[in-house]
Backbone as a ProteinNet text record, in pm:
[ID]
protein_1_A
[PRIMARY]
MNIAFFITPKKESVCLSCNATMRQALEKMEYHRYSAIPLINDEGQYVATLTEGDLLWMLKNTPGLTFQGTHEIRLRDVPKHMNNRAVSINSDIEDLFNLISNQNFVPVVDDNNIFVGIVTRNAVMTYLYNLASKQQASLNKLAKVTV
[TERTIARY]
-6217.2	-6163.5	-6075.4	-5970.3	-5873.4	-5906.7	-5878.5	-5901.9	-5823.6	-5708.1	-5623.5	-5696.3	-5798	-5875.9	-5939.7	-5977.8	-6050.6	-5962.1	-5837.7	-5754.7	-5715.5	-5719.8	-5657.7	-5524	-5412.5	-5282.3	-5249.7	-5162.1	-5121.4	-5079.2	-5003.8	-4954	-5066.9	-5185.5	-5300.4	-5404.6	-5376.7	-5467.2	-5421	-5513	-5479.5	-5474.2	-5363.1	-5349.7	-5261.3	-5258.6	-5177.6	-5099.2	-4989.2	-4912.2	-4987.7	-4979.6	-5043.2	-4969.8	-4854.2	-4781.2	-4820.4	-4906.4	-4955.1	-5044	-5075.2	-5156.5	-5303.3	-5387.5	-5529.7	-5547.8	-5471.7	-5481.6	-5452.1	-5347.4	-5313.8	-5426.4	-5484.2	-5594.2	-5715.1	-5750.6	-5864.4	-5844.7	-5726.4	-5699.1	-5699.5	-5638.9	-5634.3	-5773.2	-5850.2	-5985.6	-6074.8	-6059.2	-6137	-6098	-5969.9	-5921.8	-5974.8	-5968.6	-6012	-6160.9	-6225.7	-6368.2	-6395.9	-6307.9	-6321.7	-6376.3	-6450.5	-6501.5	-6421.6	-6330.3	-6245.1	-6115.9	-6011	-5880.2	-5798.8	-5726.8	-5645.2	-5520.5	-5483.2	-5361.8	-5259.1	-5134.3	-5025.5	-4915.9	-4838.8	-4728.5	-4600	-4489.2	-4362.2	-4309.4	-4355.2	-4312.9	-4402.5	-4505.5	-4596.6	-4711.3	-4727.8	-4836.2	-4965.4	-5076.2	-5207.5	-5231.5	-5276.3	-5301.2	-5450.1	-5517.9	-5659	-5714.5	-5844.8	-5909.4	-5957.8	-5918.6	-5960.6	-6083.6	-6186.2	-6308.7	-6328.7	-6416.3	-6453.4	-6510.2	-6587.7	-6645.8	-6539.9	-6430.3	-6321	-6265.9	-6250.2	-6196.8	-6294.9	-6422.9	-6524.7	-6534.3	-6532	-6538.3	-6416.2	-6300.5	-6178.6	-6193	-6244.5	-6266.3	-6364.9	-6472.9	-6577.6	-6527.5	-6447.7	-6409.2	-6274.1	-6212	-6083.8	-6102.9	-6115.9	-6138.5	-6030.1	-6075.9	-5983.3	-5927.2	-5953.7	-5900.4	-5980.4	-5910.6	-5971.6	-5906.8	-5961.3	-5902	-5753.9	-5720.8	-5581.2	-5490.9	-5545.5	-5465.7	-5453.9	-5523	-5521.9	-5386.2	-5299.5	-5165.4	-5078	-5125	-5049.2	-5093.1	-5204.9	-5259.9	-5220.8	-5151.6	-5111.4	-5228.1	-5241.7	-5352.1	-5345.4	-5228	-5215.4	-5285.2	-5305.3	-5368.2	-5518.2	-5570.2	-5713.6	-5784.3	-5877.6	-5949.9	-6030.1	-6024	-6099.9	-6227.1	-6340.3	-6469.3	-6521.4	-6454.3	-6492.7	-6369.5	-6390	-6280.3	-6292.9	-6242.8	-6246.2	-6132.6	-6169.8	-6070.8	-6013.6	-5889.6	-5824.2	-5845.1	-5821.4	-5828.9	-5692.9	-5652.7	-5526.3	-5541.8	-5437.7	-5438.1	-5462.3	-5434.9	-5451.8	-5585.7	-5671.3	-5800.7	-5895.5	-5997.6	-6104	-6188.5	-6250.7	-6335.7	-6452.9	-6496.6	-6606.1	-6567.7	-6441	-6394.1	-6407.5	-6371.6	-6383.7	-6529.5	-6616.8	-6758.4	-6820.7	-6780.6	-6833.9	-6794.9	-6674.5	-6628.8	-6683.1	-6687.9	-6726.3	-6871.6	-6952	-7091.7	-7105.9	-7005.1	-7010.6	-6909.9	-6823.9	-6719.4	-6721.5	-6696	-6689.2	-6569.7	-6465.4	-6349.2	-6288.3	-6215.4	-6147.5	-5998.1	-5918.5	-5773.5	-5725.6	-5626.1	-5569.7	-5424.4	-5387	-5251.6	-5189.2	-5055.9	-4986.7	-4967.9	-4887.7	-4868.4	-4801.6	-4735.3	-4669.1	-4749.7	-4877.6	-4968.5	-4926	-4844.4	-4803.6	-4920.5	-4956.8	-5066.4	-5028	-5111.3	-5082.7	-5187	-5297.7	-5399.4	-5535.6	-5638	-5775.6	-5865.1	-5975.2	-6084.2	-6202.3	-6256.5	-6370.5	-6501.4	-6601.4	-6735.1	-6781.1	-6746.3	-6783.2	-6724.5	-6599.6	-6537.1	-6610.7	-6648.3	-6720.3	-6859.9	-6930	-7065.5	-7064.9	-6967.8	-6958.1	-6933.9	-6845.3	-6819.4	-6946.7	-7016.2	-7137.8	-7247.6	-7259.9	-7358.2	-7327.5	-7201.9	-7162.8	-7184.8	-7155.7	-7178	-7326.6	-7410	-7554.6	-7607.6	-7555	-7597.3	-7563.9	-7445.5	-7404	-7493.6	-7523.7	-7611	-7750.9	-7800.4	-7932.9	-7934.8	-7828.2	-7819.8	-7818.6	-7748.8	-7746.2	-7884.4	-7954.1	-8089.2	-8184.1	-8168.9	-8253.2	-8229.4	-8104.6	-8073.1	-8131.9	-8120.5	-8173.2	-8326.6	-8391.2	-8536.1	-8579	-8504.4	-8538	-8522.8	-8423.4	-8398.8	-8510	-8559.3	-8660.5	-8801.5	-8823.9	-8956.7	-8994
1391.5	1267.1	1205.3	1139.5	1078.9	932	884.9	745.1	651.5	695.5	612.1	567.4	643	607.2	469.5	432.7	308.7	192.4	218.3	120.1	0.9	-115.9	-235.3	-245.5	-230.8	-226.5	-354.9	-341.8	-454.9	-575	-552.3	-665.3	-741	-676.9	-742.8	-782.9	-751.4	-784.7	-912.7	-975.4	-1093.3	-1050.7	-1075.6	-1046.4	-1154.7	-1157.1	-1255.9	-1188.2	-1249.7	-1206.6	-1247.4	-1165.3	-1203.9	-1322.4	-1360.4	-1479.3	-1605.1	-1591	-1707.6	-1789.5	-1910.5	-1999.3	-1995.1	-2044.1	-2056.3	-2142.7	-2247	-2337.4	-2261.7	-2178.9	-2100.2	-2003.3	-1943.2	-1849	-1920.8	-2035	-2111.1	-2150.3	-2195.7	-2238.8	-2120.9	-2010.8	-1894.2	-1834.4	-1826.5	-1771.8	-1862.9	-1993.9	-2086.3	-2073.6	-2068.7	-2061.4	-1936.4	-1823	-1696.4	-1669.3	-1753.5	-1739.7	-1606.3	-1571.3	-1449.8	-1484.9	-1393.9	-1413.4	-1330.7	-1248.1	-1166.8	-1135.3	-1110.1	-1084.8	-994.5	-895.7	-809.6	-881.5	-847	-900.4	-789.5	-823.4	-725.6	-784.7	-696.1	-743.2	-752.9	-787.1	-806.5	-678.1	-563.2	-434.9	-390.4	-469.3	-435.6	-346.4	-325.2	-241.2	-321	-252.8	-314.5	-333.9	-455.5	-489	-504.2	-582.2	-612.6	-681.6	-703.8	-784.7	-912.3	-1024.5	-1155.5	-1197.7	-1245.7	-1290	-1440.2	-1496.6	-1636.4	-1657.5	-1560.5	-1569.2	-1580	-1503.2	-1511.1	-1653.8	-1714.6	-1851.2	-1951.4	-1933.4	-2024.4	-2011.6	-1886	-1866.3	-1927.9	-1918.1	-1976.8	-2128.8	-2189.6	-2334.8	-2373.9	-2297.2	-2327.2	-2312.4	-2210.3	-2174.9	-2230.8	-2314.8	-2375	-2525.1	-2570	-2712.9	-2798.6	-2902.2	-2996.5	-2952.6	-2830.1	-2783.8	-2844.9	-2911.9	-2968.3	-2902	-2929.8	-2872.9	-2910.1	-3032.4	-3076	-2990.7	-2938.3	-2858.5	-2711.6	-2670.1	-2527	-2479.7	-2572.2	-2531.9	-2484.4	-2504	-2462.9	-2327.2	-2273.6	-2148.8	-2032.7	-1934.7	-1814.6	-1716	-1648	-1552.5	-1438.9	-1403.1	-1298.2	-1339.2	-1471.5	-1523.9	-1548.1	-1522.8	-1540.6	-1409.7	-1410.4	-1287	-1236.5	-1106.7	-1043.9	-985	-1016.4	-973.5	-846.3	-801	-675.9	-587.4	-458.9	-363.4	-292.5	-355	-293	-192.3	-67.4	39.2	57.3	100.8	135.8	284.1	323.8	463.4	503.9	624	675.5	707.4	683.3	715.3	864.7	946	1091.1	1140.9	1049.1	1087.9	1141	1209.4	1255.6	1138	1152	1046.3	1016.7	1116.7	1096.9	995.5	997.5	899.5	758.1	741.2	611	567.8	657.8	623.4	586.6	654.2	620.7	479	437.3	303.9	195.6	222.1	119	77.8	162.4	124.9	13.7	-4.7	-106.7	-219.3	-211	-310.6	-351.2	-479.5	-525.1	-465.8	-439	-371	-284.5	-183.6	-95.7	-102.9	-143.5	-141.5	4	23.8	157	153.8	254.2	262.2	397.1	401.3	527.9	597.7	702.5	780.4	701.7	591.4	507.9	382	381.9	269.8	146.4	167	57.1	26.9	-99.9	-145.7	-125.8	-50.4	-25.6	-87.8	-136.3	-200.7	-193.8	-223.2	-219.3	-145.9	-98.2	-48	-138	-199.1	-288.2	-210.6	-260.3	-202.4	-212.4	-321.4	-340.3	-230.2	-192	-86.9	46	78.1	203.3	197.7	85.9	72.2	77.4	13.9	16.2	158.1	230.4	369.8	453.7	439.9	518.7	480.7	353.1	308.7	368.8	362.3	418.1	569.2	636.5	780.7	812.2	738.1	759.3	728	624	589.3	699.3	756.9	867.1	988.2	1018	1132.5	1108.3	985.5	953.1	964.4	919.4	930	1076.1	1160.2	1303.2	1365.2	1326	1377.1	1330.9	1207.2	1155.4	1232.2	1261.9	1339.8	1479.3	1540.1	1674.3	1674.4	1570.6	1559.9	1547.4	1475.1	1458.7	1590.4	1669.7	1797.9	1897	1896	1992.6	1953.2	1831	1785.9	1835.4
6591.3	6639.8	6531.7	6575.5	6485.9	6461.8	6342.2	6306.4	6398.3	6443.9	6529.3	6656.5	6698.2	6816.9	6801.7	6680.4	6653.2	6608.1	6580.6	6510.6	6598.5	6537	6592.2	6519.5	6591.6	6524.2	6448.7	6351.5	6267.2	6350.8	6458.2	6537.6	6607.4	6620.5	6680.3	6576	6450.6	6340.9	6272.8	6203.9	6125.1	5979.8	5916.1	5773.4	5713.2	5581.7	5510.6	5399.9	5364.8	5248.6	5123.4	5019.5	4893.4	4829.9	4885.4	4839.6	4916.6	5017.9	5091.5	4998.7	5042	4959.2	5001.7	4911.6	4944.4	5068.7	5079.2	5194.5	5323.5	5323.2	5442	5476.1	5373.3	5396.3	5454.4	5397.3	5447	5592.5	5626	5762.9	5860.8	5820.5	5908.5	5927.5	5819.9	5830	5913.9	5899.2	5981.2	6128.4	6156.3	6294.2	6365.2	6295.9	6355.6	6334.6	6255.2	6222.8	6151.6	6057.7	5978	5840.1	5784.1	5648.9	5547.7	5596.3	5509.5	5584.7	5507.5	5568.2	5475.4	5531.4	5446.1	5394.4	5272.7	5211.5	5198.7	5228.5	5215.4	5128.1	5064.9	4981.5	5064.3	4998.7	5068.7	5132.4	5082.7	5138.5	5253.9	5283.1	5392.4	5351.4	5220.9	5171.2	5159.2	5188.7	5170.3	5021.8	4984.4	4844.3	4817.1	4900.8	4878.3	5002.2	4999.7	5102	5036.3	5092.8	5045.1	5123	5052.1	5118.4	5097.1	5180.8	5161.5	5022.1	4976.5	4842.2	4734.8	4749.1	4651.8	4644	4761.7	4766.2	4706.5	4737	4681.8	4530.4	4479.5	4334.7	4266.7	4331.7	4274.5	4266.7	4373.6	4371.3	4261.8	4250.8	4152.8	4009.3	3984.3	3848.4	3803.9	3887.7	3850	3832.8	3708.7	3683.9	3748.8	3819.4	3881.3	4015.6	4057.1	4185.1	4299.5	4388.1	4508.5	4629	4746	4867	4877.3	4840.3	4847.6	4757.5	4649.5	4557.3	4595.9	4701	4737.5	4788.1	4824.1	4869.3	4752.8	4630	4511.7	4456.3	4504	4450.2	4541.6	4486.9	4562.5	4566	4677.2	4692.8	4591.7	4545.8	4443.8	4314.1	4295.6	4174.3	4190	4307.9	4332.8	4298.4	4202.2	4168.5	4288.5	4309.2	4418.9	4359.7	4421.5	4369.2	4434.6	4539	4604.8	4614.4	4604.8	4617	4751.9	4856.3	4988.7	4998.6	5003.4	5006.4	5145.7	5149.5	5275.1	5300.7	5424.6	5462.5	5518.8	5491.1	5543.9	5691.7	5766.5	5909	5931.1	5829.4	5838.8	5785.7	5742.4	5685.3	5791.7	5743.5	5831.6	5875.2	5990	6044	5950.6	5874.5	5779	5671.9	5629.9	5531	5585.9	5711.3	5775.7	5782.6	5826.7	5841.1	5706.9	5600.4	5467.6	5425.9	5458.6	5420.5	5513.1	5642.4	5738.9	5722.1	5662.5	5642.7	5538.4	5453.1	5347.6	5364.5	5464.4	5486.1	5633.8	5661.1	5800.8	5873.4	5798.8	5853.8	5745.3	5787.7	5693.5	5722	5623.7	5641.6	5655.1	5739.1	5760.1	5714.2	5636.3	5581.4	5615.5	5609	5629	5494.1	5491.6	5368.5	5256	5289.1	5188.5	5156.2	5194.4	5175.4	5256	5358.8	5447	5540.3	5546.9	5631.4	5777.8	5851.7	5993.7	6085.9	6031.7	6113.2	6047.1	6126.9	6076.5	6175.2	6122.9	6206.2	6176.8	6280.9	6261.2	6275.7	6207.1	6219.9	6365.5	6431.6	6571.2	6659.9	6637.2	6718	6701.7	6579.4	6552.9	6613.6	6594.1	6648.3	6801.2	6864.3	7010.4	7059.6	6992.5	7029.6	7017.9	6904.8	6883.6	6982.8	7014.7	7113.6	7251.1	7291.7	7421.2	7425.6	7315.9	7307.8	7320.8	7249.3	7256.9	7396.6	7460.7	7596.1	7694.8	7682.5	7771.1	7749.7	7624.9	7596	7650.6	7637.8	7690.6	7842.1	7908.3	8054.2	8096.6	8022.6	8053.5	8036.8	7931.7	7909.5	8019.2	8062.3	8170.5	8300.5	8331.2	8451.4	8441.1	8324.2	8302.6	8316.4	8266.8	8277.2	8422	8504.4	8645.9	8720.2	8681.9	8746.5	8712.8	8591.5	8548.2	8590.7	8637.5	8677	8813.1
[MASK]
+++++++++++++++++++++++++++++++++++++++++++++++++++++++++++++++++++++++++++++++++++++++++++++++++++++++++++++++++++++++++++++++++++++++++++++++++++

């Protein structure tokens, strides 16, 4: 199976430029109710994943920074405390499964590290649940036939 089966394309994903401000990130994350969001550079390449924790640590560790001042802080200047790796669109499905177990979503990039979308843990779990349900239904039918 190909990773593309699970992908939410970039145009349907929420991401931010690493040149966006903390204020923009806070507002976008609140609006979408996300706890993390991928960051891309001006060339469209995946750079990092910004988390709520990153924003909170920045507020805590920047003397004098208030919510009103968050419009002055660029996301490229916010330290990232987690290294959420991206997966290549051409990678094996095993690579995706290894990452999705530790990340709520996995950014997907092309051969030039251009961000093409995300795979959510929910998409993978839903697929696996449906697959298991179909297999269980087949086993139940087989059991009825053999009884």
